[in-house]
Amino acid sequence: MKLYYSPGACSLGIHVVLEEIGKPYELALVALKEGAQHKPDYLAINPKSKVPALDRGDGTVLTELPVIAFWLAKSNPEAGLIPTDFEGEVRCLEMLDYVSGTIHPQAFTRQFRASNFTPREEDQPKVVEQGKALAAKYFDTLEKTWKGGTWLLPSGYSVADAALFFVEYWATRRCGMTLPPRLDAHLKAMLARPAVQRALAQEGLAA
Ligand SMILES: N[C@@H](CCC(=O)N[C@@H](CS)C(=O)NCC(=O)O)C(=O)O
């Protein structure tokens, strides 16, 4: 397997999952800041110009973080990264989707790439403010509806935790946010996991 990633991008969530699984894989750098995602070499891998993408080693490539996380968890059941009952699995997918489909684009892409949301440069600070407000609102929703203990789901650690981790990491390390108590404890618990520490170190990121 080969993970196409960029340091500190959402691909960090999949990097953590691969480290949790512990099977051999390669990392392939896609330097987003240099526009590598738009170059023909990478478009041949992922025509959507995004990371993460996972080459599964059989000539096929998967894209979209929730789908990659789901596939990795289901094809490595011994790693115990997804609930085994149907309802638990559905709740896990629900969380993956909330992080990747709502929190990532609405709260954080607004802050990191305001120009994607408005053609007028003078409106960009407003877009960033909206992103900050939405991040606080979404994290507050998670805090109030938290059903797990240390981990997000009551069934225990799962790929949903790896997904929540990358937005918590952005919030605190890139955006200077203070997380509500359960999420703060969750981030600390994630940072204590050897798999997370290895993924951060391999990407050259501080814990
Ligand atoms: N829906 C995709 C979104 C992935 C995504 O937005 N990745 C960002 C990095 S965090 C990216 O590759 N951005 C490059 C660009 O937009 O040019 C997923 O969840 O995997």
Short mmCIF file of N, CA, C and O and ligand atoms in Angstrom, two decimals, residues 6 8-11 32 37-38 48-52 63-66 68 100-101 104 109 113 116 166 170, ligand 1:
data_model
loop_
_atom_site.label_atom_id
_atom_site.label_comp_id
_atom_site.label_asym_id
_atom_site.label_seq_id
_atom_site.Cartn_x
_atom_site.Cartn_y
_atom_site.Cartn_z
N SER A 6 0.16 14.88 2.43
CA SER A 6 0.92 16.11 2.55
C SER A 6 1.06 16.37 4.05
O SER A 6 0.08 16.17 4.80
N GLY A 8 0.67 17.35 7.61
CA GLY A 8 -0.31 18.15 8.35
C GLY A 8 -1.66 18.29 7.65
O GLY A 8 -2.56 18.94 8.18
N ALA A 9 -1.82 17.70 6.48
CA ALA A 9 -3.13 17.76 5.80
C ALA A 9 -4.05 16.70 6.41
O ALA A 9 -3.65 15.93 7.29
N CYS A 10 -5.28 16.63 5.90
CA CYS A 10 -6.24 15.66 6.46
C CYS A 10 -5.76 14.22 6.28
O CYS A 10 -6.19 13.31 7.01
N SER A 11 -4.83 14.02 5.35
CA SER A 11 -4.25 12.69 5.15
C SER A 11 -3.60 12.16 6.44
O SER A 11 -3.39 10.95 6.58
N LEU A 32 1.41 19.96 -1.36
CA LEU A 32 0.26 20.81 -1.73
C LEU A 32 0.67 22.27 -1.92
O LEU A 32 0.18 22.93 -2.83
N GLN A 37 -0.45 18.65 -6.37
CA GLN A 37 -1.72 17.94 -6.57
C GLN A 37 -2.32 18.21 -7.95
O GLN A 37 -3.21 17.48 -8.39
N HIS A 38 -1.83 19.28 -8.62
CA HIS A 38 -2.37 19.63 -9.94
C HIS A 38 -1.47 19.15 -11.09
O HIS A 38 -1.78 19.39 -12.25
N LYS A 48 -8.94 14.07 -8.72
CA LYS A 48 -9.61 15.10 -7.90
C LYS A 48 -8.62 16.10 -7.32
O LYS A 48 -9.02 17.03 -6.64
N SER A 49 -7.31 15.88 -7.49
CA SER A 49 -6.27 16.80 -6.98
C SER A 49 -6.28 16.95 -5.46
O SER A 49 -6.04 18.05 -4.96
N LYS A 50 -6.58 15.89 -4.76
CA LYS A 50 -6.64 15.98 -3.29
C LYS A 50 -5.84 14.84 -2.67
O LYS A 50 -5.70 13.77 -3.25
N VAL A 51 -5.39 15.07 -1.45
CA VAL A 51 -4.94 13.98 -0.59
C VAL A 51 -5.99 13.82 0.50
O VAL A 51 -6.70 14.79 0.81
N PRO A 52 -6.17 12.66 1.10
CA PRO A 52 -5.41 11.45 0.88
C PRO A 52 -5.89 10.67 -0.33
O PRO A 52 -7.03 10.78 -0.74
N THR A 63 -9.96 7.02 -2.93
CA THR A 63 -9.93 8.41 -2.47
C THR A 63 -11.10 8.61 -1.49
O THR A 63 -11.94 7.72 -1.34
N GLU A 64 -11.14 9.78 -0.87
CA GLU A 64 -12.15 10.19 0.12
C GLU A 64 -11.85 9.54 1.47
O GLU A 64 -11.99 8.32 1.64
N LEU A 65 -11.47 10.39 2.40
CA LEU A 65 -11.02 9.92 3.71
C LEU A 65 -11.97 8.94 4.40
O LEU A 65 -11.52 7.89 4.89
N PRO A 66 -13.28 9.20 4.44
CA PRO A 66 -14.15 8.24 5.13
C PRO A 66 -14.12 6.85 4.49
O PRO A 66 -14.17 5.84 5.18
N ILE A 68 -11.61 5.56 2.61
CA ILE A 68 -10.30 4.92 2.84
C ILE A 68 -10.26 4.36 4.27
O ILE A 68 -9.82 3.23 4.49
N SER A 100 -15.39 14.76 7.95
CA SER A 100 -14.86 15.01 6.60
C SER A 100 -15.80 15.82 5.71
O SER A 100 -15.34 16.55 4.83
N GLY A 101 -17.10 15.66 5.95
CA GLY A 101 -18.05 16.33 5.06
C GLY A 101 -18.51 17.68 5.58
O GLY A 101 -18.98 18.52 4.81
N HIS A 104 -14.40 19.56 8.37
CA HIS A 104 -13.22 19.89 7.55
C HIS A 104 -13.53 21.03 6.56
O HIS A 104 -12.92 22.10 6.64
N THR A 109 -11.52 24.52 5.93
CA THR A 109 -11.14 25.00 4.59
C THR A 109 -11.47 26.49 4.48
O THR A 109 -10.73 27.25 3.86
N ARG A 113 -8.33 28.30 3.23
CA ARG A 113 -8.43 28.68 1.82
C ARG A 113 -9.67 29.53 1.61
O ARG A 113 -10.60 29.14 0.89
N ASN A 116 -11.39 30.16 -1.72
CA ASN A 116 -12.31 29.18 -2.34
C ASN A 116 -13.77 29.58 -2.14
O ASN A 116 -14.65 29.05 -2.81
N PHE A 166 -7.46 14.73 13.38
CA PHE A 166 -6.82 15.71 12.49
C PHE A 166 -7.48 17.09 12.57
O PHE A 166 -6.80 18.10 12.46
N TRP A 170 -5.60 20.53 13.87
CA TRP A 170 -5.65 21.82 13.16
C TRP A 170 -6.14 22.92 14.10
O TRP A 170 -5.60 24.02 14.12
N1 LIG B 1 -13.35 15.00 0.34
C1 LIG B 1 -11.92 14.78 0.45
C2 LIG B 1 -11.27 16.12 0.72
C3 LIG B 1 -9.79 16.01 0.84
C4 LIG B 1 -9.14 17.39 0.90
O1 LIG B 1 -9.79 18.45 0.87
N2 LIG B 1 -7.81 17.37 0.99
C5 LIG B 1 -7.06 18.60 1.01
C6 LIG B 1 -5.97 18.53 2.09
S1 LIG B 1 -6.61 18.58 3.73
C7 LIG B 1 -6.36 18.77 -0.31
O2 LIG B 1 -5.84 17.83 -0.87
N3 LIG B 1 -6.32 20.00 -0.82
C8 LIG B 1 -5.63 20.31 -2.02
C9 LIG B 1 -6.33 21.34 -2.84
O3 LIG B 1 -7.52 21.63 -2.56
O4 LIG B 1 -5.72 21.88 -3.75
C10 LIG B 1 -11.63 13.78 1.57
O5 LIG B 1 -12.32 13.81 2.59
O6 LIG B 1 -10.72 12.96 1.40
#
